[in-house]
PDB file of C-alpha atoms and ligand atoms in Angstrom:
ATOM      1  CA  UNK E   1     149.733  54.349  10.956  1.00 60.00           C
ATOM      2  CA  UNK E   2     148.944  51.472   9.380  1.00 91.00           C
ATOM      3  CA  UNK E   3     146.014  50.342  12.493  1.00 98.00           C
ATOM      4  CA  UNK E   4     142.991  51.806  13.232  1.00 98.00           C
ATOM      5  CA  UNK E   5     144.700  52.663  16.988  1.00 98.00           C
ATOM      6  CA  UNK E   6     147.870  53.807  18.662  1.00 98.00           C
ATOM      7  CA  UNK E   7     147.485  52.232  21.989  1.00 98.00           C
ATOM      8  CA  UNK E   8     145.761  48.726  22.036  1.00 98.00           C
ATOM      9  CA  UNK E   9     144.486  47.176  25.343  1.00 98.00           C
ATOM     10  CA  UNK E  10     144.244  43.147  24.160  1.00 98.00           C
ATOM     11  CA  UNK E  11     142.153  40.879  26.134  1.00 98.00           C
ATOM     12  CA  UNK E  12     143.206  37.322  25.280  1.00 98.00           C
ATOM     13  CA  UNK E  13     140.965  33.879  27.312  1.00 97.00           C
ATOM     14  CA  UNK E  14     143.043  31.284  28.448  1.00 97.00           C
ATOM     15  CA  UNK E  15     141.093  29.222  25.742  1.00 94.00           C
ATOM     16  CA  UNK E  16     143.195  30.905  23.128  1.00 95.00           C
ATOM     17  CA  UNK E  17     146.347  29.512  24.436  1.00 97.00           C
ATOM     18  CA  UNK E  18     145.318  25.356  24.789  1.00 96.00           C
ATOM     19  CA  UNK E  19     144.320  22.655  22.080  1.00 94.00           C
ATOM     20  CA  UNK E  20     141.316  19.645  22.784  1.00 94.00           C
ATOM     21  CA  UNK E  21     143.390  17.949  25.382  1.00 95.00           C
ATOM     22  CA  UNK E  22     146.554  20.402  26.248  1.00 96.00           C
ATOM     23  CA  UNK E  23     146.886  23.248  28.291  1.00 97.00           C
ATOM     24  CA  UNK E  24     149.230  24.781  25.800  1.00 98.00           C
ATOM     25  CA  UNK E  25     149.042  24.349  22.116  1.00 97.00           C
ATOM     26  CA  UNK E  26     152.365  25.608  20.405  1.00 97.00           C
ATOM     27  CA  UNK E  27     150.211  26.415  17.032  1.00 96.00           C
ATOM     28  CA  UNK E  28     148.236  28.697  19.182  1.00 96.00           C
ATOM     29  CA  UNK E  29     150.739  30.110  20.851  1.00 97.00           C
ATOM     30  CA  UNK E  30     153.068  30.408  18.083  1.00 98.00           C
ATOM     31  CA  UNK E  31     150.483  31.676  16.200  1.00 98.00           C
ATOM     32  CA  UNK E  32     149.373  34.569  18.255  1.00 98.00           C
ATOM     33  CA  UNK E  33     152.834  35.792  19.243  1.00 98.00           C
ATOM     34  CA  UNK E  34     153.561  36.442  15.418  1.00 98.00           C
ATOM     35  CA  UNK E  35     151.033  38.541  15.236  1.00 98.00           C
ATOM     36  CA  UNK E  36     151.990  40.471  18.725  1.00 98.00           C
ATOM     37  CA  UNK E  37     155.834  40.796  17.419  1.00 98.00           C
ATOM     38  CA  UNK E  38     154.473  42.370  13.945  1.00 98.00           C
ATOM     39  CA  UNK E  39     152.236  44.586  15.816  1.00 98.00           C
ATOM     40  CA  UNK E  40     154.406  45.859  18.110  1.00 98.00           C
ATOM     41  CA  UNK E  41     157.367  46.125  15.214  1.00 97.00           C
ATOM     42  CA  UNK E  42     154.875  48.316  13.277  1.00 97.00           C
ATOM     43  CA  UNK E  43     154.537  50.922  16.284  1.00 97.00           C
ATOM     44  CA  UNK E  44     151.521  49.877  18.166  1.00 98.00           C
ATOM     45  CA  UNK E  45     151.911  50.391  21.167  1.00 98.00           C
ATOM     46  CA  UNK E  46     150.093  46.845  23.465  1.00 98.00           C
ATOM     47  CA  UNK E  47     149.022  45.824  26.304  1.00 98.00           C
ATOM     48  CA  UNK E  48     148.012  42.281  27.112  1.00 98.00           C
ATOM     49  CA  UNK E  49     145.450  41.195  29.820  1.00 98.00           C
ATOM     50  CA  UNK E  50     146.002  37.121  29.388  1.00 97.00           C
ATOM     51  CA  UNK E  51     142.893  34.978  31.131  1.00 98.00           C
ATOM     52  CA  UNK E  52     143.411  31.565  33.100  1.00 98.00           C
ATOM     53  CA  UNK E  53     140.549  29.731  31.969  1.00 97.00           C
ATOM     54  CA  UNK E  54     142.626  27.087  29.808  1.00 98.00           C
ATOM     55  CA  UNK E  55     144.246  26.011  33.437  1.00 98.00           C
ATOM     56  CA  UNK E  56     141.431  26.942  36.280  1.00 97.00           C
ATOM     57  CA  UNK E  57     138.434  29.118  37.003  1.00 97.00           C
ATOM     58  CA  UNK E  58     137.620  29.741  40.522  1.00 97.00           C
ATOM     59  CA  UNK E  59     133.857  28.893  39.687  1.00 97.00           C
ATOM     60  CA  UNK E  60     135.733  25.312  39.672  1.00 97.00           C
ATOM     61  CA  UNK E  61     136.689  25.540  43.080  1.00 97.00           C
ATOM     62  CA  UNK E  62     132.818  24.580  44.860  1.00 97.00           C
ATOM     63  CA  UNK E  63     133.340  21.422  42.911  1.00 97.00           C
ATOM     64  CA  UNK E  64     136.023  20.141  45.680  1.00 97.00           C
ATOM     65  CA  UNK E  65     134.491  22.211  48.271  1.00 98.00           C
ATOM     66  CA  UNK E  66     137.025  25.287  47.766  1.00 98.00           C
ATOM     67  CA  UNK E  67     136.266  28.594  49.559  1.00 98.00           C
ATOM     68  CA  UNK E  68     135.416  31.159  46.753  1.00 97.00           C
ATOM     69  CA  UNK E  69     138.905  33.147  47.403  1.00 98.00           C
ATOM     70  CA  UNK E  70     140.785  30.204  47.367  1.00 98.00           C
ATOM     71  CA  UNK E  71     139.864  29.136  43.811  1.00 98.00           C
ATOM     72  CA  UNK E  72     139.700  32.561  42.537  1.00 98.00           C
ATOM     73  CA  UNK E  73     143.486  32.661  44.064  1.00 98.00           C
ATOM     74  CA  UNK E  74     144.217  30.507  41.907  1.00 98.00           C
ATOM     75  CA  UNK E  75     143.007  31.469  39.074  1.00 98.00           C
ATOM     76  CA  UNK E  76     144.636  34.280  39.250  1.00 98.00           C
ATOM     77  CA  UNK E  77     147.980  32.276  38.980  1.00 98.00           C
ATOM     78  CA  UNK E  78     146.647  30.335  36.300  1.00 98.00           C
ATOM     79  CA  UNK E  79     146.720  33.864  34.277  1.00 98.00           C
ATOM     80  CA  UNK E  80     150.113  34.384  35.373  1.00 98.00           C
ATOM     81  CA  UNK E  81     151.672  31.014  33.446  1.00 98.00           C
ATOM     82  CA  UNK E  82     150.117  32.137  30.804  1.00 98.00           C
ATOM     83  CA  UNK E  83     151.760  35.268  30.873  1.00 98.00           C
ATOM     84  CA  UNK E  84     155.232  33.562  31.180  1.00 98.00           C
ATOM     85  CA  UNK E  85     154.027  31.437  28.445  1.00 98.00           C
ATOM     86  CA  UNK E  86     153.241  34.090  26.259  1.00 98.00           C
ATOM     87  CA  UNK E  87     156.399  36.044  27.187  1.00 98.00           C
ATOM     88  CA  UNK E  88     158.868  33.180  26.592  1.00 98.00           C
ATOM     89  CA  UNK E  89     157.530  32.873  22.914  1.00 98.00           C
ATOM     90  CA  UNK E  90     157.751  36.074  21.863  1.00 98.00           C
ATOM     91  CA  UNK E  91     161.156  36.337  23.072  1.00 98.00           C
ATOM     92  CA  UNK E  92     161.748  33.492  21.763  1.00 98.00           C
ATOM     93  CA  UNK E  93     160.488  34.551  17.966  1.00 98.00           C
ATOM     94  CA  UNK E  94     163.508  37.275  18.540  1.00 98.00           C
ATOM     95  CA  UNK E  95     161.421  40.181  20.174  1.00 98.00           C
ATOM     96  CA  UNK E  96     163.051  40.904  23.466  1.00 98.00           C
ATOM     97  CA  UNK E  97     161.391  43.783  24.576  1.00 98.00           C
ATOM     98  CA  UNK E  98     158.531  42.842  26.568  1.00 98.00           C
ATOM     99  CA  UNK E  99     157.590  42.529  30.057  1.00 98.00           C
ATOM    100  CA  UNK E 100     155.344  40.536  32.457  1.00 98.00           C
ATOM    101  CA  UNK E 101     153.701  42.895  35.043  1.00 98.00           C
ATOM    102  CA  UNK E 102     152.159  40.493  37.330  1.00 98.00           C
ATOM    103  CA  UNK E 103     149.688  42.335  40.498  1.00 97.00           C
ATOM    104  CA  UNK E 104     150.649  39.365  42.402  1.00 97.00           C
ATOM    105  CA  UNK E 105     154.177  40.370  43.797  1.00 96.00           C
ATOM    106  CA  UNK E 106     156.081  37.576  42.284  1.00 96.00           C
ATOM    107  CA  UNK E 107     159.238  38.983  41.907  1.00 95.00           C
ATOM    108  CA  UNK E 108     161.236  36.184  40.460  1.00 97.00           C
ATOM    109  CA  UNK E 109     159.494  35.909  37.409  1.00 96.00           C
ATOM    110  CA  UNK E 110     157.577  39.237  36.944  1.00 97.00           C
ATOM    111  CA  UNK E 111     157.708  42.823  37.130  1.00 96.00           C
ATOM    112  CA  UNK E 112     155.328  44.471  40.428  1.00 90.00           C
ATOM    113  CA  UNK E 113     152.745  46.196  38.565  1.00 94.00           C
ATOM    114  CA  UNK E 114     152.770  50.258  38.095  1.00 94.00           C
ATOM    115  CA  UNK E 115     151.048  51.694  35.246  1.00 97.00           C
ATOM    116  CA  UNK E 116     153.495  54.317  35.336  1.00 97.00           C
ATOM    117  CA  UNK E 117     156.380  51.518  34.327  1.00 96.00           C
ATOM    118  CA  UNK E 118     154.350  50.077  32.009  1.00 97.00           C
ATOM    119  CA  UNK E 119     153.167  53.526  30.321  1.00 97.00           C
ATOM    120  CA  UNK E 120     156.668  54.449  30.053  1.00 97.00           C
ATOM    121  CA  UNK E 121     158.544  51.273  28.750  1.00 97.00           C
ATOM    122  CA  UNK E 122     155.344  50.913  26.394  1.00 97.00           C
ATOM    123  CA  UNK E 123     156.535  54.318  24.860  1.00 96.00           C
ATOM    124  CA  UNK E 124     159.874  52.669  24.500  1.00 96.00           C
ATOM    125  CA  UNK E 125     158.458  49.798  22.317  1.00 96.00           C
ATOM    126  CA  UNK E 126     157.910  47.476  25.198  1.00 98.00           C
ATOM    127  CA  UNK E 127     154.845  44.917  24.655  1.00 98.00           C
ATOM    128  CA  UNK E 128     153.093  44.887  28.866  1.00 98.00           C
ATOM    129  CA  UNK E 129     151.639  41.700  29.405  1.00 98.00           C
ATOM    130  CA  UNK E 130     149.302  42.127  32.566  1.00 98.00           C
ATOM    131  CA  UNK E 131     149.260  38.699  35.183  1.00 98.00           C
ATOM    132  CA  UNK E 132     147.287  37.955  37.806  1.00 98.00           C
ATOM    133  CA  UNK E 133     143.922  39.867  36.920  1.00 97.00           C
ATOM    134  CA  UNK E 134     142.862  42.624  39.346  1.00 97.00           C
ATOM    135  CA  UNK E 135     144.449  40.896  42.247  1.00 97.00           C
ATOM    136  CA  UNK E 136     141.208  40.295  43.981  1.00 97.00           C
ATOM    137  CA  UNK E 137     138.543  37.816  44.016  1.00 97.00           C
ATOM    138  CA  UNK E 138     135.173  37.719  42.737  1.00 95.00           C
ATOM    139  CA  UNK E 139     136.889  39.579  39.608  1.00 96.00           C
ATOM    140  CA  UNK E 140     137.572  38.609  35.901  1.00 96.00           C
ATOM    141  CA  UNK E 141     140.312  39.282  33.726  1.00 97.00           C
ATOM    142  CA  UNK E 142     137.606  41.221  31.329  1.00 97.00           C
ATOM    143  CA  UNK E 143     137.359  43.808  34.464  1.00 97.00           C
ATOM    144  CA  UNK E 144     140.598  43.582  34.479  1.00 98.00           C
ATOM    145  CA  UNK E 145     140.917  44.319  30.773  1.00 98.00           C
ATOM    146  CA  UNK E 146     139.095  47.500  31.449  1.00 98.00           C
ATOM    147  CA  UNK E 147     141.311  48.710  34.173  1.00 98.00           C
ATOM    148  CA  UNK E 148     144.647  48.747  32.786  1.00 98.00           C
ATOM    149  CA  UNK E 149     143.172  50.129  29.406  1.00 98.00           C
ATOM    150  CA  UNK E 150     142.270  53.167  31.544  1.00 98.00           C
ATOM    151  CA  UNK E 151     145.715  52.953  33.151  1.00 98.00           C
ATOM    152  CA  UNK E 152     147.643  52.455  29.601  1.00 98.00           C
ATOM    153  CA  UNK E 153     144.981  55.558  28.446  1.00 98.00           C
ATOM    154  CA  UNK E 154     144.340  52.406  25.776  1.00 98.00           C
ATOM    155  CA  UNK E 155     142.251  53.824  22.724  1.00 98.00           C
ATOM    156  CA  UNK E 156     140.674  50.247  22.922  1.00 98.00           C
ATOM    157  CA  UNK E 157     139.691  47.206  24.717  1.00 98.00           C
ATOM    158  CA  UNK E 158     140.265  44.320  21.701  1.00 98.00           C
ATOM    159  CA  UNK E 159     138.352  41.528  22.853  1.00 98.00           C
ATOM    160  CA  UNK E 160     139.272  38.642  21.658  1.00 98.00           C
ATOM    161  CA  UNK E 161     136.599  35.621  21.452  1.00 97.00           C
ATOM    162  CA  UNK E 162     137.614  32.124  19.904  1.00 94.00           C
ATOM    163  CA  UNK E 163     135.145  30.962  16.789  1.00 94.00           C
ATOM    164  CA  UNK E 164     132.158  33.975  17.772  1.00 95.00           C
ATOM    165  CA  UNK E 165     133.289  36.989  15.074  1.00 97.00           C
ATOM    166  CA  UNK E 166     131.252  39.325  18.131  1.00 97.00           C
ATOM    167  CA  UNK E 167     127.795  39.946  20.029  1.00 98.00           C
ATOM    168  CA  UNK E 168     124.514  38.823  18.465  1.00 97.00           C
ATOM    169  CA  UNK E 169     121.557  39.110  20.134  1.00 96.00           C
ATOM    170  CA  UNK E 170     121.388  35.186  21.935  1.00 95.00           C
ATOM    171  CA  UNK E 171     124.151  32.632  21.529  1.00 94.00           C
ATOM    172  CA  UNK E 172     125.035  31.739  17.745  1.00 95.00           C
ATOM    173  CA  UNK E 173     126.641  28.574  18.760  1.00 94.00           C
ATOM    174  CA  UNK E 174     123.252  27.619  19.921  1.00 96.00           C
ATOM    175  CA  UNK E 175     120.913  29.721  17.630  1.00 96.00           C
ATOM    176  CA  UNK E 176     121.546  29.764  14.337  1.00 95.00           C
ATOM    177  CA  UNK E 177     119.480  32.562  13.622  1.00 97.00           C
ATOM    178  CA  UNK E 178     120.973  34.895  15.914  1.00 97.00           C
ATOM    179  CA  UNK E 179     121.208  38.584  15.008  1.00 97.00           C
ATOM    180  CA  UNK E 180     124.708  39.959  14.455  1.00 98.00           C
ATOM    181  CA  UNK E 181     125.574  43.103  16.164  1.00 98.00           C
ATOM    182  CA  UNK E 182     127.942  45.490  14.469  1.00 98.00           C
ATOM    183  CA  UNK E 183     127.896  48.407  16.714  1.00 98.00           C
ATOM    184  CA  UNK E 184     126.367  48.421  20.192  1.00 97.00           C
ATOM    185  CA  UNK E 185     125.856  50.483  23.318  1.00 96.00           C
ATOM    186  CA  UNK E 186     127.150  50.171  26.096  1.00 94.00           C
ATOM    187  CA  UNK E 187     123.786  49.930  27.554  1.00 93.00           C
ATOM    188  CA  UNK E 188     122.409  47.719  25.405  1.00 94.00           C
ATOM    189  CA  UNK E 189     124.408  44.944  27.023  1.00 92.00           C
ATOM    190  CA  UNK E 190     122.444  44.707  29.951  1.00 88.00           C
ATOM    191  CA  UNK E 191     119.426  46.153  28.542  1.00 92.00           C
ATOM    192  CA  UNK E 192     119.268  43.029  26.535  1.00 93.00           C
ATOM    193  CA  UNK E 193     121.176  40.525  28.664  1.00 90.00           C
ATOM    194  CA  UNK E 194     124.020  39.772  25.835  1.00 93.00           C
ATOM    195  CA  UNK E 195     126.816  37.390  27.249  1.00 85.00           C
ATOM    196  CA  UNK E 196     129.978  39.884  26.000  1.00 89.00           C
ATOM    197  CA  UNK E 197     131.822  40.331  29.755  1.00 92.00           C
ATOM    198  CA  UNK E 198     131.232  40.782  33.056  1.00 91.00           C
ATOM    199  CA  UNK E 199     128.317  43.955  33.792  1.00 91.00           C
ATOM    200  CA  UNK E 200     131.326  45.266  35.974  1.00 93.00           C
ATOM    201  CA  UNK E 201     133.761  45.333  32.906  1.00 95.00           C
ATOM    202  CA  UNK E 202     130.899  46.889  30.654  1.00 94.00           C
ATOM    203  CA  UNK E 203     129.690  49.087  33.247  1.00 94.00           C
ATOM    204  CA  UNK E 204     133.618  50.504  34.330  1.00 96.00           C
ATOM    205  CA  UNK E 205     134.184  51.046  30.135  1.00 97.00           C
ATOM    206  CA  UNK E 206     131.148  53.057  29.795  1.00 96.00           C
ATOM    207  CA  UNK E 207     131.809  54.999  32.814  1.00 97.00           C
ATOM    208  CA  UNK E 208     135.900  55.422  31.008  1.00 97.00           C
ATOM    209  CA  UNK E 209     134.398  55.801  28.002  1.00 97.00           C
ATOM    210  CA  UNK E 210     136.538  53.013  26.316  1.00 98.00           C
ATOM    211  CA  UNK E 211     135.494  51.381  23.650  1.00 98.00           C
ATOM    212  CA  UNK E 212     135.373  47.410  23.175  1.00 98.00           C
ATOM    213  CA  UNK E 213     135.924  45.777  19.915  1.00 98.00           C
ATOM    214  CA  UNK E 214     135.056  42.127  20.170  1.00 98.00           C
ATOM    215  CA  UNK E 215     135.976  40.043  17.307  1.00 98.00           C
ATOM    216  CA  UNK E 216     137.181  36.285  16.266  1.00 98.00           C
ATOM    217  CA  UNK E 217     140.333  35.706  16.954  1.00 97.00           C
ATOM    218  CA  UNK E 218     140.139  32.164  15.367  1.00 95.00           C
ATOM    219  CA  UNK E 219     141.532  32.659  11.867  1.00 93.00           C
ATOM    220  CA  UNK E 220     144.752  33.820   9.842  1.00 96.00           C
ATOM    221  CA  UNK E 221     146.306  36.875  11.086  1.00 98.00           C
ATOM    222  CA  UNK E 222     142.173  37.988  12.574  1.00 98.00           C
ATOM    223  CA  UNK E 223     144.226  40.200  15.182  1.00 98.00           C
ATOM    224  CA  UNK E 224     146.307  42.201  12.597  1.00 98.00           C
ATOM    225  CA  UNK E 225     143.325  42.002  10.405  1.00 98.00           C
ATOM    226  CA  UNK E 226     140.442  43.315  12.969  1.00 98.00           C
ATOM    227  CA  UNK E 227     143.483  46.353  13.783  1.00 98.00           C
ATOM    228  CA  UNK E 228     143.685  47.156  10.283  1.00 98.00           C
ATOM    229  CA  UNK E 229     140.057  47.060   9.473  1.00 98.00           C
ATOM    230  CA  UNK E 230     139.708  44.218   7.523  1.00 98.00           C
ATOM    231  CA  UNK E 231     137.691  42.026   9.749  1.00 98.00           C
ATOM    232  CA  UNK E 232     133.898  41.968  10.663  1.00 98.00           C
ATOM    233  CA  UNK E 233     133.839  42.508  14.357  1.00 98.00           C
ATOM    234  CA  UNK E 234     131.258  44.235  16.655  1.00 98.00           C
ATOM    235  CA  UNK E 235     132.317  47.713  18.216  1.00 98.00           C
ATOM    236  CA  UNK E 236     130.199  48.576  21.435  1.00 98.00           C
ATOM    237  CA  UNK E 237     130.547  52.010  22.399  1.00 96.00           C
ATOM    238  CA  UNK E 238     128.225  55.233  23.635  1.00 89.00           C
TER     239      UNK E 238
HETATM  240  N1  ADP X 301     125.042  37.301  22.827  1.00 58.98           N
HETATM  241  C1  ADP X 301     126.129  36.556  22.516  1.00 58.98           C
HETATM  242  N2  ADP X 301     126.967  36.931  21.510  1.00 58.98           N
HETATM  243  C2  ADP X 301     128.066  36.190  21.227  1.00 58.98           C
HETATM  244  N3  ADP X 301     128.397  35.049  21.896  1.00 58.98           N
HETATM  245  C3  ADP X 301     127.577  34.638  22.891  1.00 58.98           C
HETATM  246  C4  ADP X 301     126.424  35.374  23.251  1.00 58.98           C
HETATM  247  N4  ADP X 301     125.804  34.724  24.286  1.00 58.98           N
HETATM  248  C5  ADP X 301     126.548  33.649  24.555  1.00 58.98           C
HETATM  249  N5  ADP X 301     127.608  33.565  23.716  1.00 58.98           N
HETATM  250  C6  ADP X 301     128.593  32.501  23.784  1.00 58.98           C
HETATM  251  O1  ADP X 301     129.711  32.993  24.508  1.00 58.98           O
HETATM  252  C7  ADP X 301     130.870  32.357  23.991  1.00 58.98           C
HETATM  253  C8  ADP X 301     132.092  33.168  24.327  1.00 58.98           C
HETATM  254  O2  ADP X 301     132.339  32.890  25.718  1.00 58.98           O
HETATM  255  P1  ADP X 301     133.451  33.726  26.458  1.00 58.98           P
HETATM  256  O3  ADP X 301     133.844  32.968  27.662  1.00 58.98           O
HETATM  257  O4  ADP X 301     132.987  35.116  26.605  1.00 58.98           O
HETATM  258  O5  ADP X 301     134.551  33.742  25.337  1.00 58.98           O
HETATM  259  P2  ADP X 301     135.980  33.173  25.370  1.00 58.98           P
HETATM  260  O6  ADP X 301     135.870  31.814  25.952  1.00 58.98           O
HETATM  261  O7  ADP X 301     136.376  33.209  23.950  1.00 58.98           O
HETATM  262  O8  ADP X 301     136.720  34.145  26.244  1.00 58.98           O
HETATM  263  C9  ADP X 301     130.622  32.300  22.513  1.00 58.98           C
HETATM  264  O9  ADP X 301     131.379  31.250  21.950  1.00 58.98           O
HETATM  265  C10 ADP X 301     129.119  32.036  22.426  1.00 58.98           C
HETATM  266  O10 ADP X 301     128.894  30.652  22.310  1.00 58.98           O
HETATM  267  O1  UDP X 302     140.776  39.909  38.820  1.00 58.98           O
HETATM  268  C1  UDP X 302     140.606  38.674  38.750  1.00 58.98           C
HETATM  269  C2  UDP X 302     140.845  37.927  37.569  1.00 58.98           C
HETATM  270  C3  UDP X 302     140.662  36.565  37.568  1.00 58.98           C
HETATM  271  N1  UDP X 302     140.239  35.935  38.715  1.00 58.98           N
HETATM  272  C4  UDP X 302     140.106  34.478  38.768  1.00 58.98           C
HETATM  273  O2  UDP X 302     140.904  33.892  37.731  1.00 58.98           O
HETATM  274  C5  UDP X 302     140.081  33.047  36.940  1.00 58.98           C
HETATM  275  C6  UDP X 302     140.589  33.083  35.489  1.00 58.98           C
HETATM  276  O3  UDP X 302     140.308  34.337  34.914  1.00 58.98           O
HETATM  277  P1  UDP X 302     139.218  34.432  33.719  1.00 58.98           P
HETATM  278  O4  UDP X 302     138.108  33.485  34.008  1.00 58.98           O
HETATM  279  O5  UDP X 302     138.852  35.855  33.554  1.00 58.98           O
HETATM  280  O6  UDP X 302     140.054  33.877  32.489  1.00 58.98           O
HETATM  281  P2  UDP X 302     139.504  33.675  30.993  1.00 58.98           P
HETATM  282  O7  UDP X 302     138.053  33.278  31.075  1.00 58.98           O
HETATM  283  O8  UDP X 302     139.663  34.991  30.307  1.00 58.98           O
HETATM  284  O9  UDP X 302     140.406  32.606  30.446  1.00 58.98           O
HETATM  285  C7  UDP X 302     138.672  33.566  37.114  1.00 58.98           C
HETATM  286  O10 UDP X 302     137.744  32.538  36.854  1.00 58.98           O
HETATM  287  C8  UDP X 302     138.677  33.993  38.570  1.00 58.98           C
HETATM  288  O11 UDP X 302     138.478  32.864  39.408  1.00 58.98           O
HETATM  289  C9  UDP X 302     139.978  36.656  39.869  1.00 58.98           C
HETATM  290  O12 UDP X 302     139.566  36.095  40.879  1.00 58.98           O
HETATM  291  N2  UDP X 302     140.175  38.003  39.878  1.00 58.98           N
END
């Protein structure tokens, strides 16, 4: 196998599906479903957890006086157009077999979510792309990255960050002596307060004892590249 894992839980933001000033970027799109159709040609077996945050976050919604479940409502939809998104361009690069399991019951675009489905047509070749988050409020997708990598029995959580190549120990973009972080524990993320995910997505992958690779996903081929070992990324596990 030419990747460092068999079964691959990807956690993709919203942010790595838009451009400055549109929701959807056809580069960016493009650019990432190449990668997902060579992947998944080459045996690895992948799941995709696909954010919102290009479209809505429900931390928007107090900013027109939205009840917290409201906006995180629809959030959660925001993740599932990017799902279609996704889906329609790999299908459209020629890769048919993939499938949009949304928790939301929307059954005239997606597939009800079961992980036994998914673990099964995922054996068959299938890419799983996994809409609308956990299904509840006052969730992420990052949590929800962590959940169906324990329900795919993932060997990984890949997260993906745009233009951060992983964890340092304060914000690069805003110190530019920040420490890189190669490897981390688990612990060490709240220990030291590092903005990686959600405490309830770090705590749940500790407790599953799944790692998380975070890495830049900003660059030529960086998710083939951080799967083959050929890109500088920090691993937090332990
Ligand atoms: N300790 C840290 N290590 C890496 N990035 C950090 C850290 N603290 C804050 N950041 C900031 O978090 C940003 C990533 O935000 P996040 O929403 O998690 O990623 P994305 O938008 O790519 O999903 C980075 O671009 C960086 O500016
Ligand atoms: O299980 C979930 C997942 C997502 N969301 C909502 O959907 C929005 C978009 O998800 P996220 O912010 O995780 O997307 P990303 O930042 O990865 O683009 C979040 O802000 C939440 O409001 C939610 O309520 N429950």
């Amino acid at each position: 196998m030419k990747y460092k894992y068999n079964t691959v839980l990807l956690k993709l933001s919203g942010e790595a599906l838009k451009s400055e000033t549109e929701i959807y970027n056809k580069e960016q799109l493009v650019g990432i479903a190449k990668q997902i159709v060579e992947l998944a040609k080459n045996g690895l077996k992948l799941g995709i957890v696909i954010g919102g945050g290009n479209i809505w976050r429900g931390n928007l919604g107090k900013d027109i006086d939205m009840p917290q479940i409201n906006a995180d409502y629809m959030g959660m939809l925001a993740t599932v157009m990017n799902g279609l998104a996704l889906e329609s361009t790999i299908k459209r690069l020629g890769y048919e077999k993939v499938n949009v399991y949304s928790s939301l019951p929307i059954e005239t675009v997606t597939d009800d979510y079961n992980f036994k489905r998914a673990r099964l047509s995922m054996n068959e070749g299938y890419i799983s792309i996994f809409v609308g988050g956990t299904g509840f409020s006052y969730f992420s997708t990052d949590t929800n990255s962590v959940i169906r990598a324990i329900e795919i029995k993932a060997d990984v959580v890949m997260m993906a960050k745009n233009g951060v190549k992983g964890v340092y120990d304060s914000d690069p973009k805003i110190n530019p002596n920040a420490k890189f972080y190669s490897e981390l524990k688990y612990s060490e993320i709240s220990e030291k307060k590092l903005r990686v995910m959600d405490l309830t997505a770090s705590t749940l992958a500790q407790d599953a004892n799944i790692p998380i690779e975070v890495f830049d996903m900003q660059g030529d081929n960086n998710i083939i590249k951080v799967l083959e070992g050929k890109l500088e990324s920090t691993i937090i596990k332990g």
